[in-house]
Amino acid sequence: MSLKKVWLLLIVLFIGSGSIRAIDSVNAAGAGSLRLGVNDKLTTIEAVSVKDTYYVPLRDLSQELKLTLTGVSDGIKVTGQNRSIKLLNDHATATLGDGKTLSMSTFLKNGKTMVPLKLTSYLGYGISFKADQYLLRVKDGSATLDDATFVSKFKKELKPTATPGTSTPTVGKQGKTVYLTFDDGPTATTSALLDILAKYDAKATFFMIGPNMNQHTAQVKRIANEGHGLALHGMTHRKEKFYASPAAALGEMDNDNAILKKITGQSTTLIRPPYGSKPYFTKTFRDKVLAQGYHLWDWNVDSEDWKYKDASTTIYNSVMNQVHKLQKSQTNPVILMHDQKATLKVLPRILESLKKEGYTFHVISSDLKPLNFWKDTR
């Protein structure tokens, strides 16, 4: 496919002297989507051209560049190469470490936060772009290949993966996006659960318990690596301990988050208290915990898989009936399930039915308006 001439303005920020070399942003009019190169590797990350700028999934980019993502009250802090940038919740601006504010638009695609590739230039990376050779590459001092050698090495793979003029993606039709959530993991059955999700190309959000993460670190890493949502469910799952005081609840979530960060290098702002937020997670608790930047999530479809266990037909019928009721009001389902052996029996049937009815599976992110029983949207 031939490409029109593309104007290229890049901002390249080099480590060391801290000087800024010439450029402004990746301008990609008419160039379609390209696979992103990182140093001497061609990744599977798809860079999407939207309104003359290339965007990439923040989480995927952070894994490739070993960036640290930290949820804060007013956005997401991205740290790498001794530099940081904070993406603000307005999806339009960002702040640098020195407090300088700049334009930085973000949006959601398939439940993932998409960020402009120019973000990497503020973290010490250079960007190479050659439209006629389908080259889009991020690199630092560890890169050994020059651009010509890189293009020659990956010539067969360097092809656009989408048509020109891509418009801003959305998270799906209202009422046709579903958020699968799994509580209480990880467990010995998490691997089998992830296999099922992979078979149906479905993403889910896992509200995990700290000690369980310590016990099943490989599963936690797999959850993160396969692009599922990372979320917190506390440390003890015991009412008398978690709800002993607002400080106790906050302490459990902070400790849970610390374990997640140690295992995956990522932290999260998404929480779900044990047994859901009502009636125990009162305003006093919410004021204490949510003030620290956490976002409270419950559900609007309860599978009750913990109750019915192996009664798969009962679970299936209940889930689909609740989904259909929400569909009438064009409300996206947030389905509560549990990371347990019994759920594995009914999950494929639920996924198959949802896919046939046109639902797409997205992960919960900090960008979304929280759904909880208190209607607390902080």
Short mmCIF file of C-alpha atoms in Angstrom, two decimals:
data_model
loop_
_atom_site.label_atom_id
_atom_site.label_comp_id
_atom_site.label_asym_id
_atom_site.label_seq_id
_atom_site.Cartn_x
_atom_site.Cartn_y
_atom_site.Cartn_z
CA MET A 1 0.00 0.00 0.00
CA SER A 2 1.49 3.36 -1.07
CA LEU A 3 1.67 6.13 1.54
CA LYS A 4 1.25 9.86 1.14
CA LYS A 5 4.03 12.08 2.33
CA VAL A 6 3.95 12.48 6.07
CA TRP A 7 5.20 15.46 8.05
CA LEU A 8 7.30 14.33 10.98
CA LEU A 9 7.84 16.42 14.09
CA LEU A 10 9.43 14.57 17.01
CA ILE A 11 10.55 15.50 20.48
CA VAL A 12 13.67 13.57 21.42
CA LEU A 13 14.86 13.95 24.97
CA PHE A 14 18.25 12.42 25.68
CA ILE A 15 19.51 11.32 29.07
CA GLY A 16 22.63 12.84 30.45
CA SER A 17 22.83 16.49 29.54
CA GLY A 18 19.05 16.72 29.67
CA SER A 19 19.05 18.72 26.42
CA ILE A 20 16.07 18.57 24.12
CA ARG A 21 16.68 17.93 20.43
CA ALA A 22 14.46 19.27 17.85
CA ILE A 23 11.12 17.62 17.39
CA ASP A 24 7.53 17.81 18.59
CA SER A 25 5.33 14.74 18.05
CA VAL A 26 4.83 11.79 15.75
CA ASN A 27 2.66 13.12 12.95
CA ALA A 28 1.23 10.24 10.97
CA ALA A 29 -1.45 11.52 8.63
CA GLY A 30 -2.68 8.74 6.39
CA ALA A 31 -0.13 6.20 7.58
CA GLY A 32 -2.44 3.68 9.24
CA SER A 33 -1.35 1.50 12.17
CA LEU A 34 2.18 0.22 12.53
CA ARG A 35 4.01 -2.30 14.68
CA LEU A 36 6.21 -0.57 17.21
CA GLY A 37 9.92 -1.19 17.37
CA VAL A 38 11.67 -0.91 20.73
CA ASN A 39 15.46 -0.66 20.51
CA ASP A 40 16.53 -3.73 18.48
CA LYS A 41 13.21 -5.58 18.80
CA LEU A 42 10.02 -5.43 16.74
CA THR A 43 7.22 -5.78 19.28
CA THR A 44 3.62 -6.93 18.86
CA ILE A 45 2.39 -3.51 20.01
CA GLU A 46 0.14 -1.87 17.44
CA ALA A 47 0.58 1.89 17.17
CA VAL A 48 -2.71 3.40 16.00
CA SER A 49 -2.84 6.54 13.90
CA VAL A 50 -5.51 8.89 15.24
CA LYS A 51 -5.83 12.51 14.16
CA ASP A 52 -2.28 12.59 12.81
CA THR A 53 -0.69 11.10 15.93
CA TYR A 54 0.36 7.56 16.81
CA TYR A 55 -1.08 6.10 20.02
CA VAL A 56 -0.07 2.90 21.85
CA PRO A 57 -1.51 1.01 24.86
CA LEU A 58 0.10 2.41 28.00
CA ARG A 59 0.29 -0.91 29.81
CA ASP A 60 1.88 -2.73 26.86
CA LEU A 61 4.36 0.09 26.37
CA SER A 62 5.26 0.10 30.07
CA GLN A 63 6.01 -3.62 29.97
CA GLU A 64 8.33 -3.27 26.98
CA LEU A 65 10.18 -0.25 28.36
CA LYS A 66 10.01 -1.41 31.99
CA LEU A 67 8.20 1.74 33.02
CA THR A 68 6.55 2.02 36.42
CA LEU A 69 2.87 2.97 36.54
CA THR A 70 1.52 4.45 39.76
CA GLY A 71 -2.10 5.41 40.33
CA VAL A 72 -2.43 8.78 42.05
CA SER A 73 -5.46 10.84 43.00
CA ASP A 74 -5.40 13.02 39.88
CA GLY A 75 -4.12 10.58 37.29
CA ILE A 76 -1.42 8.03 36.45
CA LYS A 77 2.27 8.63 37.10
CA VAL A 78 4.61 7.06 34.53
CA THR A 79 8.25 6.69 35.57
CA GLY A 80 11.21 5.55 33.52
CA GLN A 81 14.92 6.31 33.05
CA ASN A 82 14.96 8.57 36.11
CA ARG A 83 12.27 10.77 34.61
CA SER A 84 8.51 10.87 35.15
CA ILE A 85 5.36 12.26 33.61
CA LYS A 86 1.87 12.32 35.11
CA LEU A 87 -1.16 11.77 32.87
CA LEU A 88 -4.06 13.70 34.36
CA ASN A 89 -7.61 12.40 34.66
CA ASP A 90 -8.92 14.98 32.20
CA HIS A 91 -7.40 12.90 29.33
CA ALA A 92 -6.04 16.11 27.82
CA THR A 93 -3.03 17.23 29.85
CA ALA A 94 0.05 15.93 31.63
CA THR A 95 2.61 17.32 34.03
CA LEU A 96 6.36 16.79 34.08
CA GLY A 97 8.54 16.26 37.13
CA ASP A 98 9.33 19.96 37.26
CA GLY A 99 5.63 20.83 37.35
CA LYS A 100 5.41 21.97 33.75
CA THR A 101 2.00 21.28 32.16
CA LEU A 102 1.64 20.16 28.54
CA SER A 103 -1.02 18.87 26.19
CA MET A 104 -1.29 15.06 26.25
CA SER A 105 -4.55 13.51 25.02
CA THR A 106 -5.44 9.93 25.96
CA PHE A 107 -8.43 7.67 25.32
CA LEU A 108 -9.67 4.12 25.84
CA LYS A 109 -9.57 1.35 23.25
CA ASN A 110 -10.72 -2.15 24.17
CA GLY A 111 -10.41 -1.23 27.82
CA LYS A 112 -6.80 -0.08 27.48
CA THR A 113 -5.53 3.44 28.01
CA MET A 114 -4.01 4.69 24.76
CA VAL A 115 -1.27 7.32 24.99
CA PRO A 116 0.59 9.27 22.30
CA LEU A 117 3.98 7.78 21.54
CA LYS A 118 5.58 11.18 22.13
CA LEU A 119 5.17 10.40 25.84
CA THR A 120 8.36 8.30 25.59
CA SER A 121 10.39 11.34 24.52
CA TYR A 122 9.77 12.89 27.94
CA LEU A 123 11.17 9.76 29.57
CA GLY A 124 14.51 9.81 27.77
CA TYR A 125 13.77 7.91 24.54
CA GLY A 126 14.30 8.90 20.94
CA ILE A 127 11.69 8.18 18.26
CA SER A 128 12.41 7.21 14.66
CA PHE A 129 9.70 7.41 12.02
CA LYS A 130 10.01 6.69 8.30
CA ALA A 131 6.62 6.50 6.65
CA ASP A 132 7.77 5.01 3.36
CA GLN A 133 9.46 2.14 5.19
CA TYR A 134 6.72 1.61 7.81
CA LEU A 135 9.25 2.30 10.54
CA LEU A 136 8.11 3.52 13.94
CA ARG A 137 10.70 2.88 16.62
CA VAL A 138 11.50 3.94 20.19
CA LYS A 139 15.10 3.64 21.30
CA ASP A 140 17.61 4.63 23.94
CA GLY A 141 21.34 4.19 24.39
CA SER A 142 21.06 0.39 24.54
CA ALA A 143 20.01 0.11 20.87
CA THR A 144 22.78 -1.34 18.67
CA LEU A 145 21.06 -1.29 15.25
CA ASP A 146 20.77 1.86 13.21
CA ASP A 147 17.43 2.51 11.52
CA ALA A 148 18.55 1.21 8.12
CA THR A 149 19.74 -2.08 9.62
CA PHE A 150 16.57 -2.37 11.70
CA VAL A 151 14.39 -1.91 8.60
CA SER A 152 16.44 -4.47 6.67
CA LYS A 153 16.18 -7.02 9.50
CA PHE A 154 12.38 -6.70 9.92
CA LYS A 155 11.41 -5.76 6.36
CA LYS A 156 8.86 -8.56 5.99
CA GLU A 157 7.11 -7.67 9.26
CA LEU A 158 7.15 -3.90 8.82
CA LYS A 159 3.77 -3.43 7.21
CA PRO A 160 0.74 -1.38 8.24
CA THR A 161 -1.98 -3.31 10.05
CA ALA A 162 -4.89 -0.94 9.54
CA THR A 163 -6.27 1.30 6.86
CA PRO A 164 -5.45 5.02 6.73
CA GLY A 165 -7.59 7.62 8.39
CA THR A 166 -8.34 5.65 11.53
CA SER A 167 -10.84 7.52 13.68
CA THR A 168 -10.77 7.74 17.43
CA PRO A 169 -11.74 4.29 18.80
CA THR A 170 -14.40 3.87 21.46
CA VAL A 171 -14.90 1.23 24.12
CA GLY A 172 -17.86 -0.28 22.32
CA LYS A 173 -21.58 0.24 22.06
CA GLN A 174 -23.32 1.17 25.25
CA GLY A 175 -24.90 -1.99 26.60
CA LYS A 176 -22.69 -4.24 24.45
CA THR A 177 -19.51 -3.97 26.49
CA VAL A 178 -19.09 -6.44 29.33
CA TYR A 179 -16.66 -6.33 32.24
CA LEU A 180 -15.82 -9.74 33.68
CA THR A 181 -14.45 -9.61 37.22
CA PHE A 182 -12.99 -12.38 39.35
CA ASP A 183 -12.57 -12.12 43.13
CA ASP A 184 -10.46 -13.94 45.71
CA GLY A 185 -7.59 -15.10 43.51
CA PRO A 186 -5.16 -16.04 42.43
CA THR A 187 -5.64 -19.73 43.19
CA ALA A 188 -4.52 -23.12 41.96
CA THR A 189 -7.15 -22.88 39.21
CA THR A 190 -6.14 -19.45 37.86
CA SER A 191 -4.08 -20.93 35.04
CA ALA A 192 -7.07 -22.93 33.80
CA LEU A 193 -9.24 -19.83 34.11
CA LEU A 194 -6.78 -17.82 32.02
CA ASP A 195 -6.70 -20.58 29.41
CA ILE A 196 -10.47 -20.32 28.99
CA LEU A 197 -10.35 -16.54 28.70
CA ALA A 198 -7.59 -16.80 26.10
CA LYS A 199 -9.60 -19.32 24.07
CA TYR A 200 -12.48 -16.87 23.79
CA ASP A 201 -10.23 -13.83 23.40
CA ALA A 202 -11.82 -12.35 26.53
CA LYS A 203 -10.23 -9.96 29.00
CA ALA A 204 -11.18 -9.75 32.67
CA THR A 205 -10.30 -7.80 35.80
CA PHE A 206 -8.92 -9.70 38.78
CA PHE A 207 -9.56 -8.38 42.30
CA MET A 208 -6.78 -10.21 44.11
CA ILE A 209 -5.93 -10.95 47.75
CA GLY A 210 -2.40 -10.17 48.94
CA PRO A 211 -1.41 -13.52 50.51
CA ASN A 212 -2.82 -15.36 47.49
CA MET A 213 -0.64 -13.27 45.19
CA ASN A 214 2.41 -14.17 47.27
CA GLN A 215 1.47 -17.83 46.98
CA HIS A 216 0.79 -17.78 43.22
CA THR A 217 3.23 -15.23 41.81
CA ALA A 218 3.45 -16.91 38.39
CA GLN A 219 -0.30 -16.55 37.90
CA VAL A 220 -0.18 -12.87 38.87
CA LYS A 221 2.54 -12.25 36.30
CA ARG A 222 0.56 -14.10 33.66
CA ILE A 223 -2.56 -12.06 34.44
CA ALA A 224 -0.55 -8.88 33.90
CA ASN A 225 1.34 -10.12 30.84
CA GLU A 226 -1.84 -11.19 29.06
CA GLY A 227 -3.41 -7.77 29.43
CA HIS A 228 -6.02 -8.47 32.10
CA GLY A 229 -7.01 -5.85 34.65
CA LEU A 230 -5.18 -5.71 37.98
CA ALA A 231 -7.23 -4.82 41.05
CA LEU A 232 -7.23 -5.18 44.83
CA HIS A 233 -9.40 -7.18 47.23
CA GLY A 234 -7.48 -6.61 50.45
CA MET A 235 -5.37 -8.93 52.59
CA THR A 236 -7.58 -10.94 54.94
CA HIS A 237 -11.11 -11.11 53.48
CA ARG A 238 -12.33 -11.13 57.07
CA LYS A 239 -14.99 -8.65 58.13
CA GLU A 240 -13.74 -8.24 61.68
CA LYS A 241 -10.26 -7.32 60.42
CA PHE A 242 -10.85 -5.41 57.19
CA TYR A 243 -13.71 -3.35 58.62
CA ALA A 244 -12.15 -2.88 62.06
CA SER A 245 -11.57 0.77 61.15
CA PRO A 246 -11.10 2.97 58.08
CA ALA A 247 -7.38 2.90 58.75
CA ALA A 248 -7.43 -0.90 58.76
CA ALA A 249 -9.21 -0.98 55.40
CA LEU A 250 -6.75 1.46 53.88
CA GLY A 251 -3.85 -0.49 55.31
CA GLU A 252 -5.07 -3.71 53.71
CA MET A 253 -5.42 -2.09 50.29
CA ASP A 254 -2.02 -0.41 50.53
CA ASN A 255 -0.35 -3.67 51.56
CA ASP A 256 -2.17 -5.52 48.79
CA ASN A 257 -0.96 -2.91 46.31
CA ALA A 258 2.62 -3.21 47.55
CA ILE A 259 2.57 -6.95 46.87
CA LEU A 260 1.16 -6.38 43.40
CA LYS A 261 3.89 -3.83 42.68
CA LYS A 262 6.62 -6.17 43.92
CA ILE A 263 5.44 -9.01 41.66
CA THR A 264 4.47 -7.13 38.49
CA GLY A 265 6.12 -3.73 38.78
CA GLN A 266 2.66 -2.20 38.52
CA SER A 267 0.25 -0.76 41.04
CA THR A 268 -3.46 -0.07 40.71
CA THR A 269 -6.16 2.26 42.03
CA LEU A 270 -9.01 -0.24 41.55
CA ILE A 271 -10.44 -1.79 44.72
CA ARG A 272 -13.31 -4.01 45.78
CA PRO A 273 -13.82 -4.50 49.54
CA PRO A 274 -14.61 -7.98 50.84
CA TYR A 275 -18.31 -8.90 50.36
CA GLY A 276 -18.86 -5.74 48.32
CA SER A 277 -19.12 -2.20 49.58
CA LYS A 278 -22.57 -2.39 51.20
CA PRO A 279 -23.33 -2.20 54.04
CA TYR A 280 -19.89 -2.06 55.66
CA PHE A 281 -17.90 0.32 53.46
CA THR A 282 -19.65 3.42 54.77
CA LYS A 283 -18.86 7.05 54.03
CA THR A 284 -16.29 7.16 56.82
CA PHE A 285 -14.43 4.26 55.20
CA ARG A 286 -14.79 5.69 51.70
CA ASP A 287 -13.56 9.11 52.75
CA LYS A 288 -10.46 7.53 54.25
CA VAL A 289 -9.65 5.11 51.42
CA LEU A 290 -10.82 6.94 48.30
CA ALA A 291 -9.03 10.10 49.39
CA GLN A 292 -5.82 8.20 48.66
CA GLY A 293 -6.72 7.88 44.99
CA TYR A 294 -8.45 4.50 45.02
CA HIS A 295 -11.57 3.85 42.91
CA LEU A 296 -14.38 1.71 44.32
CA TRP A 297 -15.96 -1.00 42.15
CA ASP A 298 -18.83 -3.38 42.91
CA TRP A 299 -20.95 -5.13 40.25
CA ASN A 300 -24.40 -5.15 38.66
CA VAL A 301 -24.52 -8.85 37.75
CA ASP A 302 -23.97 -11.35 40.57
CA SER A 303 -23.27 -14.87 39.34
CA GLU A 304 -23.52 -16.26 42.89
CA ASP A 305 -21.06 -18.90 41.77
CA TRP A 306 -19.80 -19.05 45.36
CA LYS A 307 -23.28 -20.15 46.42
CA TYR A 308 -24.34 -22.53 43.64
CA LYS A 309 -20.88 -24.03 43.00
CA ASP A 310 -21.41 -26.92 40.57
CA ALA A 311 -24.98 -25.96 39.65
CA SER A 312 -23.75 -24.59 36.34
CA THR A 313 -27.14 -24.26 34.69
CA THR A 314 -28.47 -22.20 37.59
CA ILE A 315 -25.45 -19.89 37.44
CA TYR A 316 -25.66 -19.55 33.67
CA ASN A 317 -29.36 -18.74 33.62
CA SER A 318 -29.00 -16.22 36.41
CA VAL A 319 -26.11 -14.40 34.73
CA MET A 320 -27.76 -14.23 31.31
CA ASN A 321 -31.10 -13.10 32.75
CA GLN A 322 -29.40 -10.26 34.61
CA VAL A 323 -27.41 -9.30 31.50
CA HIS A 324 -30.59 -9.19 29.40
CA LYS A 325 -32.31 -6.94 31.93
CA LEU A 326 -29.40 -4.53 31.78
CA GLN A 327 -29.43 -4.67 28.01
CA LYS A 328 -32.91 -3.15 27.94
CA SER A 329 -31.53 -0.04 29.61
CA GLN A 330 -28.31 -0.17 27.57
CA THR A 331 -26.23 -0.66 30.70
CA ASN A 332 -22.87 -2.37 30.46
CA PRO A 333 -22.73 -5.49 32.68
CA VAL A 334 -20.07 -5.77 35.37
CA ILE A 335 -20.19 -9.46 36.25
CA LEU A 336 -19.03 -10.78 39.61
CA MET A 337 -17.46 -14.24 39.60
CA HIS A 338 -14.86 -15.96 41.69
CA ASP A 339 -11.50 -17.51 40.92
CA GLN A 340 -12.52 -21.03 41.89
CA LYS A 341 -12.72 -24.48 40.36
CA ALA A 342 -16.53 -24.59 40.11
CA THR A 343 -16.62 -21.43 37.99
CA LEU A 344 -14.50 -23.08 35.30
CA LYS A 345 -17.41 -25.36 34.41
CA VAL A 346 -19.86 -22.60 33.56
CA LEU A 347 -17.50 -19.91 32.25
CA PRO A 348 -17.12 -21.21 28.66
CA ARG A 349 -20.89 -21.31 28.20
CA ILE A 350 -21.27 -17.75 29.49
CA LEU A 351 -18.47 -16.44 27.27
CA GLU A 352 -19.82 -18.20 24.20
CA SER A 353 -23.31 -16.79 24.71
CA LEU A 354 -22.04 -13.25 25.33
CA LYS A 355 -19.90 -13.35 22.19
CA LYS A 356 -22.83 -14.60 20.10
CA GLU A 357 -24.92 -11.71 21.39
CA GLY A 358 -22.30 -9.24 20.22
CA TYR A 359 -20.63 -8.35 23.52
CA THR A 360 -16.99 -7.34 23.68
CA PHE A 361 -14.88 -7.99 26.77
CA HIS A 362 -12.98 -5.07 28.29
CA VAL A 363 -10.95 -4.57 31.44
CA ILE A 364 -11.84 -2.01 34.07
CA SER A 365 -9.42 0.90 34.14
CA SER A 366 -8.94 3.93 36.34
CA ASP A 367 -10.32 6.08 33.53
CA LEU A 368 -13.81 4.63 33.82
CA LYS A 369 -16.54 6.05 36.04
CA PRO A 370 -16.65 3.71 39.05
CA LEU A 371 -19.73 1.54 39.49
CA ASN A 372 -20.55 0.81 43.11
CA PHE A 373 -23.57 0.41 45.39
CA TRP A 374 -23.02 3.83 46.99
CA LYS A 375 -22.89 5.65 43.64
CA ASP A 376 -19.62 7.17 44.81
CA THR A 377 -17.85 8.21 41.60
CA ARG A 378 -14.59 9.34 43.14
#
